[in-house]
């Protein structure tokens, strides 16, 4: 416990510095604050956004990347952490110490294909690998036992799109842009690897290939450095690509960038990353990045209106959150001073909880004053603490409070309940943690409000 608690205290201190320094209470960017995330690859599937990311380790200075994480949302502001869905260990033949770079997941025929750039021993080292899962939540298993795209310098940043006629294309590359036609099995290809002659202006890396209203788009990390997001269009999946402009201009507040683009519930979104959390803690540039999102619009001719640099407000919520079904504690719009962790027993849970830390969940629809109690699955190996339920602010009206005593250990999970009153309509819910001890108060798995019987 002690070792972990010291680590958490360091992170809590870091989190507090960041929050006070850089985040207004309505902040939504970066969308994940519990881990450093980069290289966003959003997938819209069955009404949910599955956001796959690469993951910068907490102690990274340069790139230190070991696994790929998943976050989901149905409203674009509350994101549920699903932890690591694949790691370098998924590909035992690859270098295991680093280089789990920009991923993308693509569904086809009931399976989910994860394409990742990793490296192999020696030089050149960059390869592209593919793993398969029956579920978007993983776990993903190595499909081939060897690379899909063999080693060459710059074989990074895969992006895959399956066209309406069933032909799938894999693009990738830095500083060149290459493609191959994937076979229907999605784990092999036919024909030659083609280097694009019409590489768009200022193309660097991080291509994101998609089709919308019959037009093909290639968004990419542009300029160096800092990197912005540029895009090109084509009437054919293999080009020629015509540069169309910037989705986001480079900004010296960040050195890197990496687009991921979706339409969801009637709006268009571009994801990327910045270094806000890192620079809140230090002036030193370190590869500790954070995924961000902005809304954008298409013009009638399919071109894209440029958006400003990532704003702290992020994007508006689409829909509300139902508190009368089980909500994972790691469903977070914003937090202060907590972390997430993963166990084989219960999956992802919230930990590092100390006196004064909180989780904000946005747009919770309590209905017509129907909530009569609050239940939470918790564990504590210390004296425990209290979960205070505040509306609209961390010091807003209190609708209830759940006392958590020592449950017999940090993984001795218990479901506890407390009465609530005065919760009606749609509110932001702040789960504020209070406790007398200076150490960790509790671990938190999930919560739910209950209606009066
Ligand atoms: O995150 C590692 C590498 O940095 C990615 O593969 C590139 O796109 C850049 O973001």
Tab-separated table of C-alpha atoms and ligand atoms in Angstrom:
chain	number	residue	atom	x	y	z
A	1	UNK	CA	0.000	0.000	0.000
A	2	UNK	CA	2.708	2.429	1.025
A	3	UNK	CA	4.471	2.371	-2.312
A	4	UNK	CA	1.218	3.017	-4.148
A	5	UNK	CA	0.153	5.711	-1.748
A	6	UNK	CA	3.396	7.645	-2.279
A	7	UNK	CA	2.857	7.425	-5.993
A	8	UNK	CA	-0.726	8.632	-5.675
A	9	UNK	CA	0.301	11.509	-3.413
A	10	UNK	CA	2.749	12.643	-6.054
A	11	UNK	CA	0.011	12.424	-8.670
A	12	UNK	CA	-2.527	14.171	-6.462
A	13	UNK	CA	-0.120	17.019	-5.942
A	14	UNK	CA	0.399	17.172	-9.683
A	15	UNK	CA	-3.354	17.061	-10.306
A	16	UNK	CA	-3.989	19.866	-7.838
A	17	UNK	CA	-1.326	22.041	-9.451
A	18	UNK	CA	-2.860	21.451	-12.860
A	19	UNK	CA	-6.403	22.097	-11.738
A	20	UNK	CA	-5.693	25.352	-9.928
A	21	UNK	CA	-3.423	26.626	-12.631
A	22	UNK	CA	-5.248	25.822	-15.797
A	23	UNK	CA	-8.801	24.648	-15.497
A	24	UNK	CA	-11.970	26.657	-15.093
A	25	UNK	CA	-14.666	24.597	-13.359
A	26	UNK	CA	-16.469	24.057	-16.659
A	27	UNK	CA	-13.365	22.669	-18.394
A	28	UNK	CA	-13.790	19.602	-20.594
A	29	UNK	CA	-10.466	19.618	-22.417
A	30	UNK	CA	-8.400	17.569	-22.028
A	31	UNK	CA	-11.142	14.970	-21.944
A	32	UNK	CA	-9.110	12.514	-19.853
A	33	UNK	CA	-7.286	13.781	-16.778
A	34	UNK	CA	-6.586	10.487	-14.990
A	35	UNK	CA	-3.926	9.338	-17.459
A	36	UNK	CA	-1.776	10.837	-20.173
A	37	UNK	CA	-3.351	9.932	-23.504
A	38	UNK	CA	-2.423	10.666	-27.126
A	39	UNK	CA	-3.135	9.718	-30.746
A	40	UNK	CA	-6.956	9.575	-30.476
A	41	UNK	CA	-8.758	7.061	-32.713
A	42	UNK	CA	-12.510	7.483	-32.257
A	43	UNK	CA	-14.940	4.853	-33.564
A	44	UNK	CA	-18.706	5.374	-33.613
A	45	UNK	CA	-20.394	2.022	-33.112
A	46	UNK	CA	-23.996	1.332	-32.064
A	47	UNK	CA	-24.619	4.810	-30.646
A	48	UNK	CA	-21.416	4.969	-28.607
A	49	UNK	CA	-18.091	6.668	-29.249
A	50	UNK	CA	-15.232	4.240	-28.624
A	51	UNK	CA	-12.131	6.360	-28.209
A	52	UNK	CA	-8.922	4.339	-28.490
A	53	UNK	CA	-5.764	6.158	-27.472
A	54	UNK	CA	-2.099	5.594	-27.087
A	55	UNK	CA	-0.820	6.139	-23.556
A	56	UNK	CA	2.144	8.156	-22.300
A	57	UNK	CA	3.504	6.743	-19.063
A	58	UNK	CA	3.430	9.000	-15.997
A	59	UNK	CA	7.222	9.229	-15.910
A	60	UNK	CA	7.759	9.714	-19.657
A	61	UNK	CA	10.284	12.306	-20.744
A	62	UNK	CA	10.548	11.317	-24.398
A	63	UNK	CA	8.081	8.775	-25.792
A	64	UNK	CA	7.469	5.994	-23.268
A	65	UNK	CA	4.450	4.051	-24.495
A	66	UNK	CA	3.498	0.513	-23.513
A	67	UNK	CA	-0.207	0.020	-24.204
A	68	UNK	CA	-3.417	1.298	-25.778
A	69	UNK	CA	-6.434	2.461	-23.789
A	70	UNK	CA	-10.163	2.764	-24.438
A	71	UNK	CA	-12.655	5.397	-23.273
A	72	UNK	CA	-16.336	5.426	-24.248
A	73	UNK	CA	-19.048	8.060	-24.229
A	74	UNK	CA	-22.629	8.429	-25.408
A	75	UNK	CA	-22.761	12.171	-24.750
A	76	UNK	CA	-19.260	13.453	-25.635
A	77	UNK	CA	-18.550	14.821	-22.140
A	78	UNK	CA	-18.830	11.914	-19.686
A	79	UNK	CA	-16.105	9.401	-20.616
A	80	UNK	CA	-15.870	5.909	-19.128
A	81	UNK	CA	-12.367	4.518	-18.722
A	82	UNK	CA	-12.045	0.893	-19.875
A	83	UNK	CA	-8.337	0.666	-19.210
A	84	UNK	CA	-5.775	-0.983	-21.473
A	85	UNK	CA	-7.328	-3.100	-24.245
A	86	UNK	CA	-4.006	-4.202	-25.759
A	87	UNK	CA	-0.345	-3.775	-24.954
A	88	UNK	CA	3.085	-4.584	-26.332
A	89	UNK	CA	2.657	-8.018	-24.695
A	90	UNK	CA	-0.121	-8.632	-27.270
A	91	UNK	CA	2.724	-8.833	-29.801
A	92	UNK	CA	5.441	-10.880	-28.032
A	93	UNK	CA	7.696	-10.807	-31.100
A	94	UNK	CA	7.951	-7.001	-30.959
A	95	UNK	CA	10.120	-4.702	-28.838
A	96	UNK	CA	8.507	-4.824	-25.399
A	97	UNK	CA	10.024	-1.767	-23.770
A	98	UNK	CA	8.484	1.079	-25.818
A	99	UNK	CA	6.868	2.258	-29.093
A	100	UNK	CA	3.136	1.475	-28.639
A	101	UNK	CA	2.225	4.343	-30.958
A	102	UNK	CA	-0.916	5.614	-32.716
A	103	UNK	CA	-3.700	2.974	-33.028
A	104	UNK	CA	-6.959	2.643	-34.953
A	105	UNK	CA	-9.780	0.117	-34.511
A	106	UNK	CA	-12.096	-0.784	-37.385
A	107	UNK	CA	-15.131	-3.106	-37.210
A	108	UNK	CA	-15.953	-5.615	-39.918
A	109	UNK	CA	-18.165	-8.690	-40.010
A	110	UNK	CA	-18.717	-8.711	-36.262
A	111	UNK	CA	-15.008	-8.474	-35.453
A	112	UNK	CA	-12.845	-5.541	-34.414
A	113	UNK	CA	-9.415	-5.019	-35.930
A	114	UNK	CA	-6.771	-3.044	-34.051
A	115	UNK	CA	-3.969	-1.650	-36.231
A	116	UNK	CA	-0.908	-0.367	-34.402
A	117	UNK	CA	2.620	0.831	-35.158
A	118	UNK	CA	5.192	-0.950	-33.024
A	119	UNK	CA	8.838	-1.795	-33.479
A	120	UNK	CA	11.015	-4.846	-33.909
A	121	UNK	CA	14.635	-5.283	-32.787
A	122	UNK	CA	17.307	-3.844	-35.088
A	123	UNK	CA	17.086	-1.144	-37.713
A	124	UNK	CA	14.880	-0.147	-39.451
A	125	UNK	CA	12.420	-0.926	-36.716
A	126	UNK	CA	8.942	0.428	-37.598
A	127	UNK	CA	6.274	-2.162	-38.403
A	128	UNK	CA	2.484	-2.205	-38.430
A	129	UNK	CA	0.693	-5.014	-36.609
A	130	UNK	CA	-2.922	-6.098	-36.404
A	131	UNK	CA	-4.882	-7.698	-33.564
A	132	UNK	CA	-8.482	-8.977	-33.449
A	133	UNK	CA	-11.261	-9.021	-30.899
A	134	UNK	CA	-14.884	-10.146	-30.893
A	135	UNK	CA	-15.736	-7.024	-28.899
A	136	UNK	CA	-14.817	-3.336	-29.149
A	137	UNK	CA	-13.743	-3.621	-25.491
A	138	UNK	CA	-11.087	-6.182	-26.365
A	139	UNK	CA	-9.011	-7.916	-25.305
A	140	UNK	CA	-7.339	-7.865	-28.711
A	141	UNK	CA	-5.254	-10.865	-29.774
A	142	UNK	CA	-2.364	-10.808	-32.214
A	143	UNK	CA	-3.754	-11.851	-35.606
A	144	UNK	CA	-0.588	-12.937	-37.365
A	145	UNK	CA	2.343	-13.594	-35.037
A	146	UNK	CA	4.370	-11.217	-37.226
A	147	UNK	CA	3.962	-7.749	-38.757
A	148	UNK	CA	1.237	-6.957	-41.288
A	149	UNK	CA	3.506	-4.324	-42.839
A	150	UNK	CA	7.170	-5.324	-42.615
A	151	UNK	CA	9.855	-3.129	-41.149
A	152	UNK	CA	10.880	0.113	-42.793
A	153	UNK	CA	11.680	3.546	-41.491
A	154	UNK	CA	8.451	5.522	-41.145
A	155	UNK	CA	6.024	2.600	-41.089
A	156	UNK	CA	3.894	4.214	-38.381
A	157	UNK	CA	0.405	5.605	-37.819
A	158	UNK	CA	-1.970	3.197	-39.611
A	159	UNK	CA	-5.454	4.352	-40.642
A	160	UNK	CA	-7.994	1.980	-42.184
A	161	UNK	CA	-11.245	2.603	-44.007
A	162	UNK	CA	-13.644	0.054	-45.548
A	163	UNK	CA	-15.274	1.549	-48.632
A	164	UNK	CA	-18.893	1.014	-49.672
A	165	UNK	CA	-17.840	-1.620	-52.226
A	166	UNK	CA	-16.139	-3.654	-49.488
A	167	UNK	CA	-12.585	-2.742	-50.446
A	168	UNK	CA	-10.549	-1.798	-47.379
A	169	UNK	CA	-7.548	0.523	-47.534
A	170	UNK	CA	-4.687	0.855	-45.085
A	171	UNK	CA	-2.797	4.157	-45.225
A	172	UNK	CA	0.163	5.041	-43.012
A	173	UNK	CA	3.496	6.772	-42.823
A	174	UNK	CA	5.981	9.420	-41.773
A	175	UNK	CA	7.217	11.412	-43.675
A	176	UNK	CA	5.722	9.678	-46.717
A	177	UNK	CA	2.176	8.464	-47.174
A	178	UNK	CA	1.713	4.888	-48.321
A	179	UNK	CA	-1.292	2.617	-48.840
A	180	UNK	CA	-2.174	-0.993	-49.573
A	181	UNK	CA	-5.481	-2.648	-50.366
A	182	UNK	CA	-6.453	-4.949	-47.531
A	183	UNK	CA	-8.094	-8.265	-48.264
A	184	UNK	CA	-11.547	-9.016	-46.890
A	185	UNK	CA	-9.963	-10.829	-43.936
A	186	UNK	CA	-8.499	-7.426	-42.874
A	187	UNK	CA	-5.246	-9.096	-41.829
A	188	UNK	CA	-3.563	-9.508	-45.223
A	189	UNK	CA	-3.231	-7.419	-48.372
A	190	UNK	CA	-3.042	-7.759	-52.131
A	191	UNK	CA	-0.997	-5.780	-54.594
A	192	UNK	CA	1.956	-3.512	-54.041
A	193	UNK	CA	2.551	-1.002	-51.320
A	194	UNK	CA	2.032	2.337	-53.082
A	195	UNK	CA	3.727	5.579	-52.100
A	196	UNK	CA	1.393	8.529	-52.682
A	197	UNK	CA	2.819	11.044	-55.192
A	198	UNK	CA	0.206	13.614	-54.279
A	199	UNK	CA	1.244	13.745	-50.628
A	200	UNK	CA	-0.687	16.715	-49.243
A	201	UNK	CA	1.049	19.977	-48.375
A	202	UNK	CA	2.939	19.935	-45.072
A	203	UNK	CA	2.030	16.284	-44.429
A	204	UNK	CA	4.049	14.909	-41.501
A	205	UNK	CA	2.356	11.811	-40.074
A	206	UNK	CA	-0.832	10.683	-38.318
A	207	UNK	CA	-3.115	10.198	-41.367
A	208	UNK	CA	-6.851	9.780	-40.732
A	209	UNK	CA	-8.684	8.404	-43.794
A	210	UNK	CA	-12.472	8.473	-44.150
A	211	UNK	CA	-15.325	9.065	-46.563
A	212	UNK	CA	-18.259	11.427	-46.145
A	213	UNK	CA	-21.042	12.182	-48.623
A	214	UNK	CA	-19.148	10.443	-51.425
A	215	UNK	CA	-15.933	12.439	-50.842
A	216	UNK	CA	-12.694	10.970	-49.492
A	217	UNK	CA	-10.773	12.810	-46.791
A	218	UNK	CA	-7.207	12.551	-45.592
A	219	UNK	CA	-6.617	14.512	-42.389
A	220	UNK	CA	-3.107	14.481	-40.949
A	221	UNK	CA	-0.622	16.039	-38.575
A	222	UNK	CA	0.788	18.912	-40.620
A	223	UNK	CA	3.838	21.177	-40.359
A	224	UNK	CA	6.696	20.543	-38.049
A	225	UNK	CA	6.942	21.662	-35.437
A	226	UNK	CA	4.531	22.501	-33.784
A	227	UNK	CA	2.111	20.292	-35.676
A	228	UNK	CA	-1.320	21.461	-36.757
A	229	UNK	CA	-3.998	19.420	-38.519
A	230	UNK	CA	-4.266	19.733	-42.292
A	231	UNK	CA	-6.511	17.909	-44.718
A	232	UNK	CA	-6.812	16.889	-48.338
A	233	UNK	CA	-9.729	15.578	-50.379
A	234	UNK	CA	-10.116	13.238	-53.318
A	235	UNK	CA	-12.852	11.725	-55.431
A	236	UNK	CA	-11.047	8.376	-55.320
A	237	UNK	CA	-9.848	6.331	-52.335
A	238	UNK	CA	-6.298	6.185	-53.660
A	239	UNK	CA	-6.055	9.854	-54.654
A	240	UNK	CA	-4.811	12.031	-56.204
A	241	UNK	CA	-5.101	14.039	-52.989
A	242	UNK	CA	-5.742	17.756	-53.194
A	243	UNK	CA	-4.679	19.849	-50.227
A	244	UNK	CA	-7.663	21.829	-48.927
A	245	UNK	CA	-6.317	23.723	-45.929
A	246	UNK	CA	-6.063	23.528	-42.183
A	247	UNK	CA	-8.545	22.058	-39.734
A	248	UNK	CA	-6.396	23.527	-36.968
A	249	UNK	CA	-3.328	25.729	-37.362
A	250	UNK	CA	-0.126	24.798	-35.549
A	251	UNK	CA	0.243	26.418	-32.142
A	252	UNK	CA	3.409	26.763	-30.134
A	253	UNK	CA	1.611	25.535	-27.003
A	254	UNK	CA	2.020	22.029	-28.406
A	255	UNK	CA	4.679	20.330	-30.473
A	256	UNK	CA	2.624	17.359	-31.685
A	257	UNK	CA	-0.884	16.670	-32.902
A	258	UNK	CA	-2.802	13.736	-34.365
A	259	UNK	CA	-6.332	13.892	-35.841
A	260	UNK	CA	-9.224	11.498	-35.296
A	261	UNK	CA	-12.500	12.559	-36.907
A	262	UNK	CA	-16.106	11.397	-36.504
A	263	UNK	CA	-19.723	12.404	-36.991
A	264	UNK	CA	-21.838	11.633	-33.923
A	265	UNK	CA	-25.465	12.483	-33.156
A	266	UNK	CA	-25.635	15.106	-35.912
A	267	UNK	CA	-22.350	16.944	-35.284
A	268	UNK	CA	-18.760	16.600	-36.466
A	269	UNK	CA	-15.805	16.299	-34.114
A	270	UNK	CA	-12.043	16.418	-34.457
A	271	UNK	CA	-9.920	14.885	-31.722
A	272	UNK	CA	-6.247	15.597	-31.214
A	273	UNK	CA	-3.971	16.223	-28.271
A	274	UNK	CA	-2.168	18.900	-26.356
A	275	UNK	CA	0.272	19.119	-23.469
A	276	UNK	CA	-1.903	21.069	-21.021
A	277	UNK	CA	-1.545	18.663	-18.095
A	278	UNK	CA	2.207	18.436	-18.575
A	279	UNK	CA	2.735	22.186	-18.792
A	280	UNK	CA	0.534	22.783	-15.748
A	281	UNK	CA	3.081	20.821	-13.727
A	282	UNK	CA	6.337	21.966	-15.341
A	283	UNK	CA	7.737	24.262	-18.005
A	284	UNK	CA	9.736	21.332	-19.361
A	285	UNK	CA	8.465	19.688	-22.527
A	286	UNK	CA	7.867	16.003	-21.906
A	287	UNK	CA	5.898	13.555	-24.001
A	288	UNK	CA	3.006	13.494	-21.522
A	289	UNK	CA	0.090	14.336	-23.758
A	290	UNK	CA	-3.653	14.650	-23.320
A	291	UNK	CA	-6.441	13.949	-25.804
A	292	UNK	CA	-8.686	16.892	-26.680
A	293	UNK	CA	-11.780	17.400	-28.843
A	294	UNK	CA	-13.447	20.219	-30.811
A	295	UNK	CA	-16.630	20.473	-32.833
A	296	UNK	CA	-16.300	21.554	-36.446
A	297	UNK	CA	-18.505	22.024	-39.504
A	298	UNK	CA	-18.355	21.107	-43.167
A	299	UNK	CA	-19.189	23.627	-45.874
A	300	UNK	CA	-21.619	22.784	-48.687
A	301	UNK	CA	-18.746	21.741	-50.966
A	302	UNK	CA	-17.393	19.354	-48.316
A	303	UNK	CA	-14.513	21.579	-47.249
A	304	UNK	CA	-13.920	22.095	-43.545
A	305	UNK	CA	-14.091	25.324	-41.560
A	306	UNK	CA	-10.899	25.776	-39.542
A	307	UNK	CA	-11.293	25.567	-35.786
A	308	UNK	CA	-9.222	27.456	-33.188
A	309	UNK	CA	-6.668	25.822	-30.959
A	310	UNK	CA	-8.142	23.372	-28.398
A	311	UNK	CA	-10.269	25.364	-26.000
A	312	UNK	CA	-10.671	24.325	-22.351
A	313	UNK	CA	-14.478	24.225	-22.681
A	314	UNK	CA	-14.384	21.269	-25.073
A	315	UNK	CA	-17.724	20.411	-26.643
A	316	UNK	CA	-21.371	20.589	-25.472
A	317	UNK	CA	-23.018	17.527	-23.986
A	318	UNK	CA	-25.344	15.610	-26.319
A	319	UNK	CA	-28.042	13.967	-24.214
A	320	UNK	CA	-28.101	13.321	-20.482
A	321	UNK	CA	-26.852	10.624	-18.133
A	322	UNK	CA	-29.265	8.214	-16.454
A	323	UNK	CA	-28.347	7.864	-12.757
A	324	UNK	CA	-30.872	5.068	-12.147
A	325	UNK	CA	-28.741	2.464	-13.892
A	326	UNK	CA	-25.295	1.365	-12.756
A	327	UNK	CA	-22.723	4.051	-13.561
A	328	UNK	CA	-19.066	3.128	-13.425
A	329	UNK	CA	-17.177	5.358	-10.982
A	330	UNK	CA	-14.643	5.861	-13.763
A	331	UNK	CA	-17.304	7.670	-15.834
A	332	UNK	CA	-15.873	11.149	-15.531
A	333	UNK	CA	-16.437	14.525	-17.171
A	334	UNK	CA	-13.842	16.147	-14.956
A	335	UNK	CA	-12.035	15.193	-11.788
A	336	UNK	CA	-9.677	16.588	-9.259
A	337	UNK	CA	-7.174	14.394	-7.480
A	338	UNK	CA	-8.283	10.881	-8.414
A	339	UNK	CA	-6.757	8.192	-10.610
A	340	UNK	CA	-8.018	5.027	-12.270
A	341	UNK	CA	-6.566	1.548	-11.952
A	342	UNK	CA	-7.427	-1.881	-13.368
A	343	UNK	CA	-7.774	-5.260	-11.685
A	344	UNK	CA	-8.601	-8.728	-13.025
A	345	UNK	CA	-11.335	-8.978	-10.397
A	346	UNK	CA	-13.441	-5.921	-11.232
A	347	UNK	CA	-11.853	-4.184	-14.213
A	348	UNK	CA	-11.310	-0.431	-13.991
A	349	UNK	CA	-12.031	1.434	-10.744
A	350	UNK	CA	-11.297	4.836	-9.225
A	351	UNK	CA	-8.507	5.032	-6.701
A	352	UNK	CA	-6.099	7.531	-5.157
A	353	UNK	CA	-9.137	9.160	-3.532
A	354	UNK	CA	-8.142	11.631	-0.812
A	355	UNK	CA	-9.849	14.278	1.262
A	356	UNK	CA	-11.127	17.012	-1.069
A	357	UNK	CA	-10.833	15.129	-4.340
A	358	UNK	CA	-13.905	14.887	-6.534
A	359	UNK	CA	-15.484	13.517	-9.705
A	360	UNK	CA	-17.792	15.643	-11.828
A	361	UNK	CA	-20.442	13.857	-13.926
A	362	UNK	CA	-22.276	16.182	-16.265
A	363	UNK	CA	-25.949	16.446	-17.204
A	364	UNK	CA	-27.391	13.859	-14.804
A	365	UNK	CA	-31.171	13.556	-15.261
A	366	UNK	CA	-32.780	12.905	-11.875
A	367	UNK	CA	-36.290	13.208	-13.312
A	368	UNK	CA	-39.161	14.354	-11.135
A	369	UNK	CA	-37.523	14.143	-7.707
A	370	UNK	CA	-37.577	10.338	-7.769
A	371	UNK	CA	-34.214	9.562	-6.199
A	372	UNK	CA	-34.576	8.237	-2.681
A	373	UNK	CA	-31.223	6.570	-2.109
A	374	UNK	CA	-27.689	6.316	-3.464
A	375	UNK	CA	-25.720	3.077	-3.622
A	376	UNK	CA	-22.018	2.664	-4.261
A	377	UNK	CA	-19.634	-0.277	-4.572
A	378	UNK	CA	-16.596	0.693	-2.524
A	379	UNK	CA	-13.644	-0.746	-0.654
A	380	UNK	CA	-11.402	0.723	1.997
A	381	UNK	CA	-8.351	-0.504	3.842
A	382	UNK	CA	-8.090	2.669	5.899
A	383	UNK	CA	-10.557	4.517	8.116
A	384	UNK	CA	-12.612	5.240	5.005
A	385	UNK	CA	-14.351	8.536	4.326
A	386	UNK	CA	-17.542	10.048	3.002
A	387	UNK	CA	-18.903	10.467	-0.509
A	388	UNK	CA	-20.818	13.750	-0.517
A	389	UNK	CA	-23.255	14.253	-3.386
A	390	UNK	CA	-23.350	17.889	-4.519
A	391	UNK	CA	-25.361	19.439	-7.336
A	392	UNK	CA	-23.809	21.731	-9.948
A	393	UNK	CA	-20.607	22.509	-8.111
A	394	UNK	CA	-18.199	20.847	-5.715
A	395	UNK	CA	-19.644	23.057	-2.968
A	396	UNK	CA	-23.198	23.132	-4.385
A	397	UNK	CA	-26.306	21.850	-2.551
A	398	UNK	CA	-25.846	18.463	-0.874
A	399	UNK	CA	-28.483	15.838	-1.732
A	400	UNK	CA	-26.977	13.058	0.351
A	401	UNK	CA	-23.847	11.618	1.795
A	402	UNK	CA	-22.553	8.069	2.040
A	403	UNK	CA	-20.260	7.073	4.906
A	404	UNK	CA	-17.676	4.444	3.958
A	405	UNK	CA	-15.914	2.714	6.826
A	406	UNK	CA	-13.081	0.218	6.612
A	407	UNK	CA	-14.469	-2.678	4.541
A	408	UNK	CA	-11.666	-5.064	5.447
A	409	UNK	CA	-9.195	-4.163	2.696
A	410	UNK	CA	-8.608	-2.157	-0.465
A	411	UNK	CA	-10.228	-4.925	-2.532
A	412	UNK	CA	-12.891	-6.012	-0.023
A	413	UNK	CA	-15.769	-4.565	-2.046
A	414	UNK	CA	-19.100	-3.729	-0.409
A	415	UNK	CA	-22.253	-2.126	-1.750
A	416	UNK	CA	-23.378	0.601	0.655
A	417	UNK	CA	-26.438	2.875	0.500
A	418	UNK	CA	-27.561	6.192	1.953
A	419	UNK	CA	-30.778	8.214	1.662
A	420	UNK	CA	-30.903	11.211	-0.699
A	421	UNK	CA	-33.411	13.994	-1.179
A	422	UNK	CA	-33.880	17.124	-3.245
A	423	UNK	CA	-32.548	15.770	-6.555
A	424	UNK	CA	-34.857	16.774	-9.407
A	425	UNK	CA	-34.233	17.713	-13.020
A	426	UNK	CA	-30.904	17.764	-14.836
A	427	UNK	CA	-27.796	18.682	-12.863
A	428	UNK	CA	-24.087	18.150	-12.858
A	429	UNK	CA	-23.320	15.701	-10.061
A	430	UNK	CA	-20.174	16.185	-7.998
A	431	UNK	CA	-19.058	13.153	-5.978
A	432	UNK	CA	-16.891	14.891	-3.395
A	433	UNK	CA	-14.681	12.771	-1.150
A	434	UNK	CA	-14.130	13.813	2.450
A	435	UNK	CA	-12.131	12.154	5.219
A	436	UNK	CA	-10.194	12.847	8.347
A	437	UNK	CA	-7.124	10.863	7.366
A	438	UNK	CA	-4.350	12.233	5.186
A	439	UNK	CA	-4.034	9.021	3.233
A	440	UNK	CA	-6.189	7.278	0.669
A	441	UNK	CA	-9.826	7.049	1.772
A	442	UNK	CA	-11.385	4.434	-0.464
A	443	UNK	CA	-11.538	2.677	-3.816
A	444	UNK	CA	-14.679	3.176	-5.875
A	445	UNK	CA	-16.117	0.754	-8.450
A	446	UNK	CA	-19.611	1.986	-9.397
A	447	UNK	CA	-22.671	3.923	-8.190
A	448	UNK	CA	-26.411	4.182	-8.795
A	449	UNK	CA	-29.407	6.175	-7.546
A	450	UNK	CA	-32.524	4.265	-6.556
A	451	UNK	CA	-36.136	5.349	-6.926
A	452	UNK	CA	-38.650	5.297	-4.105
A	453	UNK	CA	-40.631	2.019	-4.124
B	1	LIG	O1	2.540	8.926	-30.185
B	1	LIG	C1	3.667	8.477	-30.890
B	1	LIG	C2	3.736	9.143	-32.228
B	1	LIG	O2	3.735	10.548	-32.073
B	1	LIG	C3	2.535	8.885	-33.104
B	1	LIG	O3	2.537	7.644	-33.704
B	1	LIG	C4	2.611	10.055	-33.997
B	1	LIG	O4	1.460	10.276	-34.745
B	1	LIG	C5	2.884	11.156	-33.012
B	1	LIG	O5	1.708	11.542	-32.367
